[in-house]
Amino acid sequence: MTEPLVKIALSIALLIGAYLLRKVTFSYFLQGIEPNEQQHRASSIRNVSSLIMVVLIGFIWLSELQNVALSLAAFMVAIVVATKEFLQCLLGFFVWSINRQFRIGDWVDINGMAGQVVDVDWVKTTVQEVNLSGDYSYTGKTLYIPNNTLLLYPAKNLNFMRRYVMHSFSVVREANINIEPIIEPLQAELNQLVEPFRETASRYSGFLHQRMDIEATQVAPSIALSTTELGKNKLTITMFCPTEQVAELQQRATRTFLRLWHEIQPDESV
């Protein structure tokens, strides 16, 4: 007989022997005692005999069970490896559902991919890209960000930037012109430039301070003078302004600076 047939025969013999032994045990141990005690002993005998039978059968088929366990383990590992990205995306969606770092319609920045969230499903987050390094306008590109990215990188909620933004830009000129006389008249014209929305910007700054517990944003435009690595003059203008007007305001401020710079050039050139 082959080994499997021997193991089958031993298993059948073990089952028959366990059944007969249980009958004999019942007839011997359950005589002359109260019904309640009979039930208790009968239950104990069944449990102990079943445990012994399972252990013995398991011992008989131990090698086969090991092979089956290894096959199942290898299969499960293969499944996990093949679906790792998908499972991570599901976990990322689960984490987002609990924490709600952002909602549909919010502006977010995830690993350098910024824009307005238009949809979140089990696998991906769909974002309409916004040009944060320029005029904060929509680029027309749609970004599909896998949800496993939410597990690897922080999601920055930029929703407050949808209305107002602290925008900075620089103008670089040659160092042979003294632009110090420009600062005061430029500051005055920048103040006039932001005057139409100054009150609204101030209220929005106060709202951000109360809701997000951050320092109130400076509403008045600021000017910083520095130099580049090549020794050229660098003028940096910072304005807290409506997001939709960033491009227009930057152009107007730049034209104002250039006009003032050309006004002083004849007298200050070297």
mmCIF file of C-alpha atoms in Angstrom:
data_model
loop_
_atom_site.group_PDB
_atom_site.id
_atom_site.type_symbol
_atom_site.label_atom_id
_atom_site.label_comp_id
_atom_site.label_asym_id
_atom_site.label_seq_id
_atom_site.Cartn_x
_atom_site.Cartn_y
_atom_site.Cartn_z
ATOM 1 C CA MET A 1 0.000 0.000 0.000
ATOM 2 C CA THR A 2 1.119 3.533 -0.738
ATOM 3 C CA GLU A 3 1.660 6.044 2.048
ATOM 4 C CA PRO A 4 -1.577 8.036 1.432
ATOM 5 C CA LEU A 5 -3.654 4.830 1.564
ATOM 6 C CA VAL A 6 -1.979 3.834 4.808
ATOM 7 C CA LYS A 7 -2.772 7.222 6.327
ATOM 8 C CA ILE A 8 -6.387 7.004 5.175
ATOM 9 C CA ALA A 9 -6.714 3.539 6.714
ATOM 10 C CA LEU A 10 -5.155 4.732 9.983
ATOM 11 C CA SER A 11 -7.483 7.745 10.081
ATOM 12 C CA ILE A 12 -10.570 5.559 9.553
ATOM 13 C CA ALA A 13 -9.367 3.106 12.178
ATOM 14 C CA LEU A 14 -8.751 5.970 14.576
ATOM 15 C CA LEU A 15 -12.259 7.350 14.060
ATOM 16 C CA ILE A 16 -13.851 3.944 14.616
ATOM 17 C CA GLY A 17 -11.692 3.309 17.657
ATOM 18 C CA ALA A 18 -12.518 6.722 19.125
ATOM 19 C CA TYR A 19 -16.237 6.113 18.583
ATOM 20 C CA LEU A 20 -16.140 2.689 20.295
ATOM 21 C CA LEU A 21 -13.968 4.009 23.134
ATOM 22 C CA ARG A 22 -16.403 6.856 23.709
ATOM 23 C CA LYS A 23 -19.319 4.378 23.949
ATOM 24 C CA VAL A 24 -17.451 2.219 26.454
ATOM 25 C CA THR A 25 -16.440 5.267 28.473
ATOM 26 C CA PHE A 26 -20.019 6.550 28.590
ATOM 27 C CA SER A 27 -21.338 3.205 29.815
ATOM 28 C CA TYR A 28 -18.628 2.960 32.480
ATOM 29 C CA PHE A 29 -18.452 6.499 33.859
ATOM 30 C CA LEU A 30 -22.112 7.523 33.581
ATOM 31 C CA GLN A 31 -23.670 4.735 35.631
ATOM 32 C CA GLY A 32 -25.174 5.449 39.042
ATOM 33 C CA ILE A 33 -24.851 9.272 39.019
ATOM 34 C CA GLU A 34 -27.392 12.071 38.855
ATOM 35 C CA PRO A 35 -28.663 13.299 35.433
ATOM 36 C CA ASN A 36 -27.052 16.727 35.780
ATOM 37 C CA GLU A 37 -23.700 15.177 36.597
ATOM 38 C CA GLN A 38 -24.128 12.750 33.683
ATOM 39 C CA GLN A 39 -24.505 15.659 31.254
ATOM 40 C CA HIS A 40 -21.442 17.368 32.663
ATOM 41 C CA ARG A 41 -19.275 14.222 32.404
ATOM 42 C CA ALA A 42 -20.624 13.372 28.954
ATOM 43 C CA SER A 43 -19.728 16.821 27.711
ATOM 44 C CA SER A 44 -16.222 16.593 29.181
ATOM 45 C CA ILE A 45 -15.669 13.127 27.652
ATOM 46 C CA ARG A 46 -16.812 14.303 24.203
ATOM 47 C CA ASN A 47 -14.586 17.370 24.297
ATOM 48 C CA VAL A 48 -11.490 15.487 25.477
ATOM 49 C CA SER A 49 -11.983 12.626 23.021
ATOM 50 C CA SER A 50 -12.563 15.027 20.116
ATOM 51 C CA LEU A 51 -9.396 16.966 20.971
ATOM 52 C CA ILE A 52 -7.319 13.777 21.184
ATOM 53 C CA MET A 53 -8.759 12.525 17.900
ATOM 54 C CA VAL A 54 -7.995 15.802 16.103
ATOM 55 C CA VAL A 55 -4.433 15.830 17.455
ATOM 56 C CA LEU A 56 -3.796 12.240 16.396
ATOM 57 C CA ILE A 57 -5.251 12.719 12.913
ATOM 58 C CA GLY A 58 -3.253 15.918 12.564
ATOM 59 C CA PHE A 59 -0.126 14.021 13.559
ATOM 60 C CA ILE A 60 -0.864 11.364 10.920
ATOM 61 C CA TRP A 61 -1.342 13.961 8.174
ATOM 62 C CA LEU A 62 1.321 16.380 9.466
ATOM 63 C CA SER A 63 3.504 16.403 6.359
ATOM 64 C CA GLU A 64 0.524 16.997 4.054
ATOM 65 C CA LEU A 65 -0.771 19.763 6.293
ATOM 66 C CA GLN A 66 2.641 21.444 6.206
ATOM 67 C CA ASN A 67 2.670 21.355 2.420
ATOM 68 C CA VAL A 68 -0.848 22.791 2.274
ATOM 69 C CA ALA A 69 0.073 25.538 4.761
ATOM 70 C CA LEU A 70 3.170 26.462 2.765
ATOM 71 C CA SER A 71 1.161 26.530 -0.455
ATOM 72 C CA LEU A 72 -1.486 28.735 1.123
ATOM 73 C CA ALA A 73 1.171 31.030 2.595
ATOM 74 C CA ALA A 74 2.920 31.346 -0.766
ATOM 75 C CA PHE A 75 -0.406 32.010 -2.466
ATOM 76 C CA MET A 76 -1.343 34.702 0.056
ATOM 77 C CA VAL A 77 2.091 36.331 -0.260
ATOM 78 C CA ALA A 78 1.731 36.384 -4.036
ATOM 79 C CA ILE A 79 -1.730 37.936 -3.735
ATOM 80 C CA VAL A 80 -0.482 40.606 -1.313
ATOM 81 C CA VAL A 81 2.528 41.447 -3.498
ATOM 82 C CA ALA A 82 0.377 41.640 -6.636
ATOM 83 C CA THR A 83 -2.231 43.864 -5.015
ATOM 84 C CA LYS A 84 0.045 45.864 -2.686
ATOM 85 C CA GLU A 85 -0.526 49.192 -4.434
ATOM 86 C CA PHE A 86 -4.276 48.633 -4.583
ATOM 87 C CA LEU A 87 -4.444 47.684 -0.900
ATOM 88 C CA GLN A 88 -2.394 50.764 0.019
ATOM 89 C CA CYS A 89 -4.815 52.925 -1.975
ATOM 90 C CA LEU A 90 -7.751 51.404 -0.072
ATOM 91 C CA LEU A 91 -5.945 52.058 3.219
ATOM 92 C CA GLY A 92 -5.235 55.641 2.140
ATOM 93 C CA PHE A 93 -8.928 56.157 1.373
ATOM 94 C CA PHE A 94 -9.821 54.689 4.785
ATOM 95 C CA VAL A 95 -7.380 57.064 6.527
ATOM 96 C CA TRP A 96 -8.783 60.023 4.563
ATOM 97 C CA SER A 97 -12.356 59.017 5.478
ATOM 98 C CA ILE A 98 -11.454 59.068 9.177
ATOM 99 C CA ASN A 99 -9.253 62.177 9.313
ATOM 100 C CA ARG A 100 -10.845 64.300 6.565
ATOM 101 C CA GLN A 101 -7.730 66.440 6.059
ATOM 102 C CA PHE A 102 -9.550 67.965 3.094
ATOM 103 C CA ARG A 103 -12.947 67.862 1.418
ATOM 104 C CA ILE A 104 -14.285 68.060 -2.100
ATOM 105 C CA GLY A 105 -13.736 71.611 -3.348
ATOM 106 C CA ASP A 106 -10.707 72.344 -1.138
ATOM 107 C CA TRP A 107 -7.341 73.412 -2.491
ATOM 108 C CA VAL A 108 -4.636 70.950 -1.483
ATOM 109 C CA ASP A 109 -0.933 70.310 -2.024
ATOM 110 C CA ILE A 110 0.037 66.624 -1.967
ATOM 111 C CA ASN A 111 3.694 65.895 -2.642
ATOM 112 C CA GLY A 112 4.027 69.006 -4.804
ATOM 113 C CA MET A 113 0.817 68.318 -6.756
ATOM 114 C CA ALA A 114 -1.524 71.208 -6.025
ATOM 115 C CA GLY A 115 -5.038 72.036 -7.075
ATOM 116 C CA GLN A 116 -8.728 71.833 -6.272
ATOM 117 C CA VAL A 117 -10.117 68.465 -5.185
ATOM 118 C CA VAL A 118 -13.003 67.452 -7.453
ATOM 119 C CA ASP A 119 -13.427 63.791 -6.481
ATOM 120 C CA VAL A 120 -12.155 61.157 -4.048
ATOM 121 C CA ASP A 121 -12.877 57.451 -4.594
ATOM 122 C CA TRP A 122 -11.481 54.178 -3.270
ATOM 123 C CA VAL A 123 -8.345 54.313 -5.397
ATOM 124 C CA LYS A 124 -7.504 57.907 -6.328
ATOM 125 C CA THR A 125 -7.986 61.584 -5.580
ATOM 126 C CA THR A 126 -8.832 63.734 -8.603
ATOM 127 C CA VAL A 127 -7.454 67.288 -8.558
ATOM 128 C CA GLN A 128 -7.749 70.186 -10.990
ATOM 129 C CA GLU A 129 -4.209 71.602 -11.051
ATOM 130 C CA VAL A 130 -3.568 75.175 -9.874
ATOM 131 C CA ASN A 131 -0.401 77.127 -10.686
ATOM 132 C CA LEU A 132 0.830 78.013 -7.193
ATOM 133 C CA SER A 133 4.129 79.396 -8.443
ATOM 134 C CA GLY A 134 2.463 81.861 -10.809
ATOM 135 C CA ASP A 135 -0.914 83.550 -10.875
ATOM 136 C CA TYR A 136 -2.839 80.823 -8.966
ATOM 137 C CA SER A 137 -4.997 80.095 -12.002
ATOM 138 C CA TYR A 138 -6.172 76.679 -13.185
ATOM 139 C CA THR A 139 -3.752 75.111 -15.647
ATOM 140 C CA GLY A 140 -6.383 72.933 -17.329
ATOM 141 C CA LYS A 141 -4.598 69.738 -16.235
ATOM 142 C CA THR A 142 -6.357 67.041 -14.225
ATOM 143 C CA LEU A 143 -4.193 65.176 -11.700
ATOM 144 C CA TYR A 144 -5.082 61.640 -10.612
ATOM 145 C CA ILE A 145 -3.253 61.074 -7.328
ATOM 146 C CA PRO A 146 -3.212 57.474 -5.968
ATOM 147 C CA ASN A 147 -4.582 57.365 -2.442
ATOM 148 C CA ASN A 148 -1.476 55.559 -1.195
ATOM 149 C CA THR A 149 0.260 58.940 -1.581
ATOM 150 C CA LEU A 150 -1.793 60.089 1.426
ATOM 151 C CA LEU A 151 0.065 57.500 3.522
ATOM 152 C CA LEU A 152 3.516 58.652 2.406
ATOM 153 C CA TYR A 153 3.228 62.450 2.252
ATOM 154 C CA PRO A 154 1.334 65.089 4.237
ATOM 155 C CA ALA A 155 -1.706 66.640 2.585
ATOM 156 C CA LYS A 156 -1.480 70.438 2.879
ATOM 157 C CA ASN A 157 -4.886 72.088 2.942
ATOM 158 C CA LEU A 158 -4.635 75.368 1.005
ATOM 159 C CA ASN A 159 -8.330 76.186 1.081
ATOM 160 C CA PHE A 160 -7.782 79.644 2.593
ATOM 161 C CA MET A 161 -5.773 80.558 -0.534
ATOM 162 C CA ARG A 162 -8.852 80.265 -2.746
ATOM 163 C CA ARG A 163 -9.903 83.817 -1.824
ATOM 164 C CA TYR A 164 -6.783 85.652 -0.641
ATOM 165 C CA VAL A 165 -3.107 84.799 -0.859
ATOM 166 C CA MET A 166 0.131 86.246 0.433
ATOM 167 C CA HIS A 167 1.838 86.753 -2.926
ATOM 168 C CA SER A 168 5.514 87.662 -3.344
ATOM 169 C CA PHE A 169 7.464 88.456 -6.482
ATOM 170 C CA SER A 170 10.838 90.020 -7.247
ATOM 171 C CA VAL A 171 12.265 92.496 -9.719
ATOM 172 C CA VAL A 172 16.002 92.363 -10.448
ATOM 173 C CA ARG A 173 17.993 95.289 -11.874
ATOM 174 C CA GLU A 174 21.648 96.116 -12.401
ATOM 175 C CA ALA A 175 23.595 97.336 -9.379
ATOM 176 C CA ASN A 176 24.785 100.568 -11.027
ATOM 177 C CA ILE A 177 21.505 102.321 -10.217
ATOM 178 C CA ASN A 178 20.655 103.386 -6.689
ATOM 179 C CA ILE A 179 17.042 102.288 -6.192
ATOM 180 C CA GLU A 180 16.793 103.543 -2.616
ATOM 181 C CA PRO A 181 14.888 106.697 -3.752
ATOM 182 C CA ILE A 182 12.271 104.428 -5.330
ATOM 183 C CA ILE A 183 11.228 102.728 -2.086
ATOM 184 C CA GLU A 184 9.104 105.497 -0.565
ATOM 185 C CA PRO A 185 7.130 106.499 -3.709
ATOM 186 C CA LEU A 186 6.707 102.829 -4.649
ATOM 187 C CA GLN A 187 5.323 102.059 -1.195
ATOM 188 C CA ALA A 188 2.813 104.898 -1.545
ATOM 189 C CA GLU A 189 1.616 103.669 -4.943
ATOM 190 C CA LEU A 190 1.361 100.074 -3.704
ATOM 191 C CA ASN A 191 -0.808 101.284 -0.826
ATOM 192 C CA GLN A 192 -3.095 102.926 -3.376
ATOM 193 C CA LEU A 193 -3.076 99.739 -5.435
ATOM 194 C CA VAL A 194 -4.487 97.609 -2.597
ATOM 195 C CA GLU A 195 -6.856 100.265 -1.263
ATOM 196 C CA PRO A 196 -9.974 98.924 -3.108
ATOM 197 C CA PHE A 197 -9.827 95.588 -1.228
ATOM 198 C CA ARG A 198 -7.924 96.592 1.924
ATOM 199 C CA GLU A 199 -10.975 96.420 4.216
ATOM 200 C CA THR A 200 -12.104 93.044 2.876
ATOM 201 C CA ALA A 201 -8.566 91.663 3.129
ATOM 202 C CA SER A 202 -8.355 92.854 6.732
ATOM 203 C CA ARG A 203 -11.597 91.059 7.632
ATOM 204 C CA TYR A 204 -10.435 87.881 5.917
ATOM 205 C CA SER A 205 -7.122 88.044 7.762
ATOM 206 C CA GLY A 206 -9.013 88.325 11.054
ATOM 207 C CA PHE A 207 -11.190 85.370 10.062
ATOM 208 C CA LEU A 208 -8.119 83.221 9.403
ATOM 209 C CA HIS A 209 -6.642 84.304 12.728
ATOM 210 C CA GLN A 210 -9.746 83.213 14.653
ATOM 211 C CA ARG A 211 -10.511 80.020 12.759
ATOM 212 C CA MET A 212 -7.013 78.639 12.241
ATOM 213 C CA ASP A 213 -5.358 80.167 15.303
ATOM 214 C CA ILE A 214 -2.528 81.675 13.262
ATOM 215 C CA GLU A 215 -0.936 85.080 13.440
ATOM 216 C CA ALA A 216 -2.965 87.746 11.648
ATOM 217 C CA THR A 217 -1.660 88.384 8.138
ATOM 218 C CA GLN A 218 -0.175 91.799 7.360
ATOM 219 C CA VAL A 219 -2.536 93.476 4.913
ATOM 220 C CA ALA A 220 -0.310 96.418 3.921
ATOM 221 C CA PRO A 221 2.153 95.709 1.057
ATOM 222 C CA SER A 222 5.787 95.311 2.036
ATOM 223 C CA ILE A 223 9.016 95.945 0.141
ATOM 224 C CA ALA A 224 12.325 94.175 0.813
ATOM 225 C CA LEU A 225 15.595 95.188 -0.814
ATOM 226 C CA SER A 226 18.382 92.639 -1.253
ATOM 227 C CA THR A 227 21.009 91.488 -3.764
ATOM 228 C CA THR A 228 21.366 88.400 -5.901
ATOM 229 C CA GLU A 229 24.358 86.049 -5.992
ATOM 230 C CA LEU A 230 25.653 88.092 -8.935
ATOM 231 C CA GLY A 231 25.477 91.330 -6.947
ATOM 232 C CA LYS A 232 22.428 92.773 -8.699
ATOM 233 C CA ASN A 233 19.719 94.704 -6.888
ATOM 234 C CA LYS A 234 16.674 92.613 -6.019
ATOM 235 C CA LEU A 235 13.427 94.213 -4.936
ATOM 236 C CA THR A 236 10.825 91.830 -3.436
ATOM 237 C CA ILE A 237 7.220 92.998 -3.145
ATOM 238 C CA THR A 238 4.732 91.117 -0.960
ATOM 239 C CA MET A 239 0.982 91.733 -1.050
ATOM 240 C CA PHE A 240 -1.986 90.087 0.655
ATOM 241 C CA CYS A 241 -4.445 90.240 -2.220
ATOM 242 C CA PRO A 242 -7.393 88.461 -3.860
ATOM 243 C CA THR A 243 -6.211 85.278 -5.548
ATOM 244 C CA GLU A 244 -8.027 86.050 -8.779
ATOM 245 C CA GLN A 245 -6.271 89.431 -9.075
ATOM 246 C CA VAL A 246 -2.702 88.230 -8.496
ATOM 247 C CA ALA A 247 -1.588 88.418 -12.142
ATOM 248 C CA GLU A 248 -3.079 91.881 -12.685
ATOM 249 C CA LEU A 249 -1.679 93.323 -9.456
ATOM 250 C CA GLN A 250 1.792 91.914 -10.131
ATOM 251 C CA GLN A 251 1.810 93.486 -13.576
ATOM 252 C CA ARG A 252 0.673 96.871 -12.278
ATOM 253 C CA ALA A 253 3.209 96.825 -9.430
ATOM 254 C CA THR A 254 6.012 95.839 -11.818
ATOM 255 C CA ARG A 255 5.118 98.615 -14.266
ATOM 256 C CA THR A 256 5.063 101.106 -11.409
ATOM 257 C CA PHE A 257 8.524 100.035 -10.282
ATOM 258 C CA LEU A 258 9.964 100.242 -13.810
ATOM 259 C CA ARG A 259 8.491 103.704 -14.314
ATOM 260 C CA LEU A 260 10.040 104.955 -11.083
ATOM 261 C CA TRP A 261 13.357 103.284 -11.903
ATOM 262 C CA HIS A 262 13.598 104.987 -15.284
ATOM 263 C CA GLU A 263 12.752 108.304 -13.654
ATOM 264 C CA ILE A 264 15.824 108.160 -11.414
ATOM 265 C CA GLN A 265 18.203 106.549 -13.914
ATOM 266 C CA PRO A 266 19.501 109.711 -15.622
ATOM 267 C CA ASP A 267 20.449 111.311 -12.338
ATOM 268 C CA GLU A 268 21.817 108.242 -10.554
ATOM 269 C CA SER A 269 23.640 106.352 -13.272
ATOM 270 C CA VAL A 270 27.402 105.847 -12.984
#
